């Protein structure tokens, strides 16, 4: 049996071409085998440049290839459900970009079809597999900063292309879907519970009916609160802080780790700050290795796909809140 999974990639999205496919070539357990695009010549060029064995002019042809075991889906958000379900029905394991589905019910349908067809499904929150994230979680679980009172997460950057799919509501656009989903996910992960209610305020530009920035509060029980910000119209930032009853953890680059350079964050307890250094590692390789080895070993994934459904429920509530200017309770 091979110690590598043959991967097919649906589409030529920038994150695939610049981040994930090069990481497949670095992974010990992943093989970049094929790519598909509606523009066959584009698929041919990328296959030739990045070393795929095959290229296809449509997604169905790639899914029909019996030599492909897993597919990576970096398509626009509104296409995630359709192509995840089609891939599962062809017996392919699926690594789907975040947000996995643009509604909780879409996520539920995706999960159910994948389970019915006996294939793995994972939402591509690569930061969750990075050792820095796992170290922060370990410190929290060990009680180093006491009980969490506040999670603050910010993820934003200047995004000026009004023609990009992220700027269209019908395509699942908006900063909350694109980058705010990280902060929602991290708040839930580190606090270790689901929020009871949310309130959000959004801004947009040029009359576009999506959130170009969102400020939101998520209320948990046991006095924990999460404050998050996502934006397409502010300076680059991807950081979070966790304030507990005994101390604070500050992670200045918490969602997008660079593959070169150590990751540094600070833990402050009793007024004394301790720097924590995590050696550089490619977070996309971590993600691919996790998914591929789970398939090869027949073990459960570290990231339970049910978490994608729970994240989507919160994001839906946040959208409902900012559109109605009201607190939304999550049942």
Tab-separated table of C-alpha atoms in Angstrom:
chain	number	residue	atom	x	y	z
A	1	UNK	CA	0.000	0.000	0.000
A	2	UNK	CA	1.284	3.475	-0.890
A	3	UNK	CA	2.281	5.829	1.914
A	4	UNK	CA	0.918	8.796	-0.063
A	5	UNK	CA	-2.559	9.970	-0.964
A	6	UNK	CA	-3.170	11.086	-4.553
A	7	UNK	CA	-4.814	14.508	-4.427
A	8	UNK	CA	-6.981	16.215	-6.999
A	9	UNK	CA	-7.595	19.971	-6.814
A	10	UNK	CA	-10.842	21.534	-8.020
A	11	UNK	CA	-10.093	24.959	-9.433
A	12	UNK	CA	-7.067	27.203	-9.694
A	13	UNK	CA	-7.695	29.516	-6.754
A	14	UNK	CA	-4.770	31.554	-5.518
A	15	UNK	CA	-4.648	29.759	-2.170
A	16	UNK	CA	-4.391	26.447	-4.014
A	17	UNK	CA	-1.687	27.523	-6.440
A	18	UNK	CA	0.408	29.566	-3.996
A	19	UNK	CA	-0.111	27.736	-0.695
A	20	UNK	CA	-1.711	24.307	-0.712
A	21	UNK	CA	-0.319	22.679	-3.858
A	22	UNK	CA	3.306	23.669	-3.042
A	23	UNK	CA	2.680	22.233	0.430
A	24	UNK	CA	1.484	18.960	-1.099
A	25	UNK	CA	4.912	18.685	-2.664
A	26	UNK	CA	6.489	19.078	0.798
A	27	UNK	CA	4.185	16.620	2.539
A	28	UNK	CA	5.488	13.104	3.109
A	29	UNK	CA	2.009	11.672	2.713
A	30	UNK	CA	0.452	13.741	-0.094
A	31	UNK	CA	0.907	13.676	-3.860
A	32	UNK	CA	-0.310	16.492	-6.108
A	33	UNK	CA	-1.786	14.244	-8.763
A	34	UNK	CA	-4.339	16.247	-10.767
A	35	UNK	CA	-5.982	19.639	-11.165
A	36	UNK	CA	-9.190	20.709	-12.896
A	37	UNK	CA	-10.330	24.067	-14.214
A	38	UNK	CA	-13.167	25.268	-16.418
A	39	UNK	CA	-10.295	26.666	-18.506
A	40	UNK	CA	-8.382	23.548	-19.605
A	41	UNK	CA	-5.366	25.546	-20.773
A	42	UNK	CA	-5.049	27.081	-17.318
A	43	UNK	CA	-5.183	23.656	-15.683
A	44	UNK	CA	-2.539	22.454	-18.154
A	45	UNK	CA	-0.207	25.330	-17.294
A	46	UNK	CA	-0.506	24.815	-13.541
A	47	UNK	CA	-0.124	21.050	-13.852
A	48	UNK	CA	3.026	21.555	-15.905
A	49	UNK	CA	4.462	24.205	-13.588
A	50	UNK	CA	3.682	22.459	-10.310
A	51	UNK	CA	4.146	18.864	-11.393
A	52	UNK	CA	0.712	17.225	-11.580
A	53	UNK	CA	0.350	14.002	-13.538
A	54	UNK	CA	-3.012	14.988	-15.022
A	55	UNK	CA	-5.135	18.039	-15.788
A	56	UNK	CA	-8.814	18.287	-16.614
A	57	UNK	CA	-11.111	20.821	-18.263
A	58	UNK	CA	-13.995	20.235	-15.881
A	59	UNK	CA	-14.481	19.094	-12.308
A	60	UNK	CA	-16.584	16.012	-13.094
A	61	UNK	CA	-13.778	14.481	-15.140
A	62	UNK	CA	-11.368	14.819	-12.229
A	63	UNK	CA	-13.862	13.233	-9.831
A	64	UNK	CA	-14.209	10.282	-12.222
A	65	UNK	CA	-10.476	9.530	-12.066
A	66	UNK	CA	-10.109	6.246	-10.115
A	67	UNK	CA	-6.523	7.054	-9.130
A	68	UNK	CA	-7.539	10.084	-7.064
A	69	UNK	CA	-8.304	9.370	-3.412
A	70	UNK	CA	-8.837	12.866	-1.996
A	71	UNK	CA	-9.840	16.251	-3.352
A	72	UNK	CA	-9.128	19.751	-2.137
A	73	UNK	CA	-11.923	22.258	-2.795
A	74	UNK	CA	-10.870	25.955	-2.831
A	75	UNK	CA	-13.819	27.069	-4.971
A	76	UNK	CA	-15.974	30.128	-4.189
A	77	UNK	CA	-17.984	29.572	-1.024
A	78	UNK	CA	-21.365	28.982	-2.659
A	79	UNK	CA	-19.944	26.003	-4.597
A	80	UNK	CA	-18.545	24.126	-1.605
A	81	UNK	CA	-21.691	22.135	-0.876
A	82	UNK	CA	-22.357	21.049	-4.455
A	83	UNK	CA	-18.849	19.812	-5.163
A	84	UNK	CA	-18.260	18.256	-1.755
A	85	UNK	CA	-21.393	16.161	-2.235
A	86	UNK	CA	-20.440	15.206	-5.788
A	87	UNK	CA	-16.937	14.238	-4.648
A	88	UNK	CA	-18.273	12.122	-1.782
A	89	UNK	CA	-20.675	10.343	-4.111
A	90	UNK	CA	-17.647	9.400	-6.235
A	91	UNK	CA	-15.889	7.996	-3.167
A	92	UNK	CA	-13.399	10.849	-2.727
A	93	UNK	CA	-12.307	12.175	0.653
A	94	UNK	CA	-12.759	15.964	0.852
A	95	UNK	CA	-10.685	18.765	2.341
A	96	UNK	CA	-12.927	21.804	1.855
A	97	UNK	CA	-11.836	25.392	2.284
A	98	UNK	CA	-13.466	27.448	4.964
A	99	UNK	CA	-16.239	28.279	5.405
A	100	UNK	CA	-17.210	24.694	4.633
A	101	UNK	CA	-20.811	25.699	3.977
A	102	UNK	CA	-22.485	29.091	3.921
A	103	UNK	CA	-25.316	27.801	6.109
A	104	UNK	CA	-25.443	25.314	8.947
A	105	UNK	CA	-27.880	23.158	6.991
A	106	UNK	CA	-25.485	23.087	4.042
A	107	UNK	CA	-22.803	21.800	6.396
A	108	UNK	CA	-25.211	19.190	7.757
A	109	UNK	CA	-26.007	17.927	4.264
A	110	UNK	CA	-22.300	17.752	3.391
A	111	UNK	CA	-21.494	15.859	6.582
A	112	UNK	CA	-24.352	13.397	6.110
A	113	UNK	CA	-23.473	12.592	2.488
A	114	UNK	CA	-19.806	12.081	3.329
A	115	UNK	CA	-20.702	9.749	6.196
A	116	UNK	CA	-23.164	7.833	4.030
A	117	UNK	CA	-20.408	7.294	1.456
A	118	UNK	CA	-17.713	6.408	3.984
A	119	UNK	CA	-15.356	9.287	3.172
A	120	UNK	CA	-13.561	11.835	5.325
A	121	UNK	CA	-14.559	15.502	5.321
A	122	UNK	CA	-12.587	18.294	6.989
A	123	UNK	CA	-12.893	22.074	7.006
A	124	UNK	CA	-9.546	23.623	6.078
A	125	UNK	CA	-8.752	25.635	9.200
A	126	UNK	CA	-5.021	25.124	8.811
A	127	UNK	CA	-4.125	27.188	11.900
A	128	UNK	CA	-5.744	24.580	14.142
A	129	UNK	CA	-3.074	22.016	13.195
A	130	UNK	CA	-0.137	24.356	13.847
A	131	UNK	CA	1.888	23.570	17.012
A	132	UNK	CA	1.489	27.171	18.223
A	133	UNK	CA	-2.297	26.831	18.343
A	134	UNK	CA	-1.996	23.485	20.077
A	135	UNK	CA	0.415	24.965	22.629
A	136	UNK	CA	-2.007	27.794	23.440
A	137	UNK	CA	-4.802	25.264	23.944
A	138	UNK	CA	-2.547	23.171	26.182
A	139	UNK	CA	-1.735	26.174	28.378
A	140	UNK	CA	-5.434	26.996	28.707
A	141	UNK	CA	-6.367	23.413	29.557
A	142	UNK	CA	-3.597	23.312	32.171
A	143	UNK	CA	-5.174	26.330	33.868
A	144	UNK	CA	-2.148	28.579	33.390
A	145	UNK	CA	-4.292	31.706	32.859
A	146	UNK	CA	-7.232	30.547	34.970
A	147	UNK	CA	-10.801	30.733	33.716
A	148	UNK	CA	-11.257	32.567	30.425
A	149	UNK	CA	-13.094	35.864	30.685
A	150	UNK	CA	-12.375	37.372	27.257
A	151	UNK	CA	-11.222	36.197	23.851
A	152	UNK	CA	-10.369	38.977	21.410
A	153	UNK	CA	-9.675	38.024	17.801
A	154	UNK	CA	-8.916	40.287	14.834
A	155	UNK	CA	-8.364	39.280	11.212
A	156	UNK	CA	-8.380	41.906	8.469
A	157	UNK	CA	-6.586	43.262	5.432
A	158	UNK	CA	-7.038	45.754	2.613
A	159	UNK	CA	-9.077	44.188	-0.186
A	160	UNK	CA	-9.902	46.609	-2.981
A	161	UNK	CA	-11.164	44.335	-5.783
A	162	UNK	CA	-14.913	44.958	-5.902
A	163	UNK	CA	-15.276	42.393	-8.725
A	164	UNK	CA	-13.989	39.470	-6.650
A	165	UNK	CA	-16.538	36.817	-5.643
A	166	UNK	CA	-15.963	37.788	-2.002
A	167	UNK	CA	-17.852	40.997	-2.753
A	168	UNK	CA	-21.071	39.252	-3.806
A	169	UNK	CA	-23.708	38.062	-1.349
A	170	UNK	CA	-24.941	35.283	-3.645
A	171	UNK	CA	-21.437	33.784	-3.767
A	172	UNK	CA	-21.052	33.679	0.008
A	173	UNK	CA	-19.017	36.873	0.125
A	174	UNK	CA	-18.130	39.144	3.000
A	175	UNK	CA	-15.373	39.512	5.555
A	176	UNK	CA	-17.119	37.351	8.144
A	177	UNK	CA	-17.183	34.322	5.849
A	178	UNK	CA	-13.683	34.994	4.536
A	179	UNK	CA	-11.624	35.852	7.629
A	180	UNK	CA	-14.008	36.398	10.532
A	181	UNK	CA	-14.746	32.677	10.541
A	182	UNK	CA	-11.241	32.144	11.971
A	183	UNK	CA	-11.945	34.304	15.011
A	184	UNK	CA	-15.312	32.621	15.560
A	185	UNK	CA	-13.645	29.224	15.349
A	186	UNK	CA	-10.802	30.175	17.687
A	187	UNK	CA	-13.128	31.682	20.292
A	188	UNK	CA	-15.198	28.511	20.417
A	189	UNK	CA	-12.103	26.293	20.450
A	190	UNK	CA	-10.238	28.058	23.240
A	191	UNK	CA	-13.258	28.800	25.426
A	192	UNK	CA	-14.365	25.219	24.868
A	193	UNK	CA	-18.081	25.979	24.673
A	194	UNK	CA	-20.720	27.251	22.284
A	195	UNK	CA	-21.951	30.862	22.531
A	196	UNK	CA	-25.434	31.435	23.885
A	197	UNK	CA	-26.052	34.703	22.019
A	198	UNK	CA	-24.347	37.125	19.641
A	199	UNK	CA	-24.554	40.742	18.557
A	200	UNK	CA	-22.856	42.116	15.449
A	201	UNK	CA	-22.493	45.413	13.601
A	202	UNK	CA	-21.334	45.540	9.987
A	203	UNK	CA	-20.242	48.179	7.506
A	204	UNK	CA	-20.062	47.997	3.736
A	205	UNK	CA	-18.689	50.177	0.980
A	206	UNK	CA	-20.016	51.355	-2.352
A	207	UNK	CA	-23.480	50.008	-1.576
A	208	UNK	CA	-22.294	46.391	-1.734
A	209	UNK	CA	-24.685	44.075	0.122
A	210	UNK	CA	-22.022	42.231	2.093
A	211	UNK	CA	-20.069	43.015	5.225
A	212	UNK	CA	-16.760	44.660	4.355
A	213	UNK	CA	-16.119	44.795	8.096
A	214	UNK	CA	-17.787	43.295	11.152
A	215	UNK	CA	-17.440	43.960	14.867
A	216	UNK	CA	-19.175	41.394	17.034
A	217	UNK	CA	-19.591	40.070	20.542
A	218	UNK	CA	-20.280	36.436	21.417
A	219	UNK	CA	-21.653	35.693	24.888
A	220	UNK	CA	-20.879	32.378	26.574
A	221	UNK	CA	-21.917	31.066	29.967
A	222	UNK	CA	-19.536	31.189	32.967
A	223	UNK	CA	-18.860	34.907	32.268
A	224	UNK	CA	-16.816	34.317	29.102
A	225	UNK	CA	-17.138	36.797	26.223
A	226	UNK	CA	-15.568	36.861	22.769
A	227	UNK	CA	-14.973	40.072	20.834
A	228	UNK	CA	-14.132	39.646	17.159
A	229	UNK	CA	-13.346	41.903	14.206
A	230	UNK	CA	-13.043	41.055	10.529
A	231	UNK	CA	-12.438	43.438	7.675
A	232	UNK	CA	-11.634	44.011	4.015
A	233	UNK	CA	-10.932	47.720	4.531
A	234	UNK	CA	-8.305	47.976	7.258
A	235	UNK	CA	-4.635	47.216	7.777
A	236	UNK	CA	-3.362	43.640	7.825
A	237	UNK	CA	-3.766	42.013	11.219
A	238	UNK	CA	-4.366	38.426	12.320
A	239	UNK	CA	-3.991	38.265	16.076
A	240	UNK	CA	-5.795	37.161	19.180
A	241	UNK	CA	-5.560	37.600	22.939
A	242	UNK	CA	-7.065	35.465	25.679
A	243	UNK	CA	-7.632	37.041	29.092
A	244	UNK	CA	-8.202	34.775	32.061
A	245	UNK	CA	-8.647	35.192	35.798
A	246	UNK	CA	-4.941	34.480	36.366
A	247	UNK	CA	-3.180	35.706	33.242
A	248	UNK	CA	-3.133	36.632	29.568
A	249	UNK	CA	-1.965	34.989	26.340
A	250	UNK	CA	-1.121	37.321	23.426
A	251	UNK	CA	-0.563	35.801	19.980
A	252	UNK	CA	0.403	38.561	17.508
A	253	UNK	CA	0.131	36.308	14.448
A	254	UNK	CA	-2.423	33.688	15.311
A	255	UNK	CA	-4.299	32.634	12.188
A	256	UNK	CA	-1.843	32.906	9.292
A	257	UNK	CA	1.540	31.512	10.281
A	258	UNK	CA	4.393	31.954	7.820
A	259	UNK	CA	6.348	28.775	6.957
A	260	UNK	CA	9.636	30.558	7.692
A	261	UNK	CA	10.520	32.220	10.968
A	262	UNK	CA	9.602	31.069	14.445
A	263	UNK	CA	6.195	31.828	15.952
A	264	UNK	CA	6.436	33.973	19.070
A	265	UNK	CA	3.734	34.677	21.615
A	266	UNK	CA	3.647	35.862	25.214
A	267	UNK	CA	2.086	34.441	28.362
A	268	UNK	CA	1.716	36.890	31.259
A	269	UNK	CA	0.884	35.592	34.742
A	270	UNK	CA	1.193	37.591	37.958
A	271	UNK	CA	2.683	40.525	36.098
A	272	UNK	CA	5.536	38.411	34.718
A	273	UNK	CA	5.723	37.837	30.982
A	274	UNK	CA	7.183	34.691	29.456
A	275	UNK	CA	7.905	34.522	25.723
A	276	UNK	CA	7.006	31.248	24.027
A	277	UNK	CA	8.830	30.289	20.839
A	278	UNK	CA	7.478	27.661	18.437
A	279	UNK	CA	9.882	26.570	15.661
A	280	UNK	CA	8.848	27.444	12.113
A	281	UNK	CA	6.678	24.910	10.330
A	282	UNK	CA	4.409	25.043	7.282
A	283	UNK	CA	0.815	25.029	8.552
A	284	UNK	CA	-0.519	23.736	5.233
A	285	UNK	CA	1.806	20.744	5.433
A	286	UNK	CA	0.461	20.122	8.954
A	287	UNK	CA	-3.068	20.216	7.552
A	288	UNK	CA	-2.327	17.895	4.639
A	289	UNK	CA	-0.366	15.442	6.772
A	290	UNK	CA	-3.245	15.259	9.260
A	291	UNK	CA	-5.794	14.534	6.547
A	292	UNK	CA	-3.675	12.118	4.528
A	293	UNK	CA	-2.440	10.090	7.491
A	294	UNK	CA	-5.981	9.778	8.851
A	295	UNK	CA	-6.994	8.196	5.546
A	296	UNK	CA	-3.927	5.949	5.426
A	297	UNK	CA	-4.253	4.832	9.052
A	298	UNK	CA	-8.039	4.639	9.135
A	299	UNK	CA	-8.189	6.801	12.255
A	300	UNK	CA	-10.532	9.661	13.179
A	301	UNK	CA	-9.545	13.171	12.144
A	302	UNK	CA	-8.198	15.498	14.826
A	303	UNK	CA	-10.634	18.162	13.614
A	304	UNK	CA	-14.136	16.747	14.023
A	305	UNK	CA	-16.242	17.840	11.058
A	306	UNK	CA	-19.169	18.484	13.411
A	307	UNK	CA	-17.213	21.563	14.478
A	308	UNK	CA	-17.780	23.019	10.996
A	309	UNK	CA	-21.535	22.720	11.512
A	310	UNK	CA	-21.302	24.433	14.904
A	311	UNK	CA	-19.148	27.236	13.493
A	312	UNK	CA	-21.647	27.794	10.696
A	313	UNK	CA	-24.494	28.119	13.216
A	314	UNK	CA	-22.662	30.971	14.934
A	315	UNK	CA	-21.787	32.712	11.667
A	316	UNK	CA	-25.421	32.493	10.566
A	317	UNK	CA	-26.473	34.084	13.851
A	318	UNK	CA	-23.917	36.872	13.398
A	319	UNK	CA	-25.220	37.632	9.907
A	320	UNK	CA	-28.778	37.690	11.209
A	321	UNK	CA	-27.701	40.024	14.008
A	322	UNK	CA	-26.024	42.661	11.860
A	323	UNK	CA	-28.768	42.630	9.252
A	324	UNK	CA	-31.459	43.116	11.925
A	325	UNK	CA	-29.428	45.161	14.429
A	326	UNK	CA	-30.461	42.801	17.204
A	327	UNK	CA	-29.099	40.310	19.701
A	328	UNK	CA	-29.585	36.773	18.379
A	329	UNK	CA	-29.901	33.818	20.730
A	330	UNK	CA	-28.438	30.510	19.595
A	331	UNK	CA	-30.594	27.544	20.525
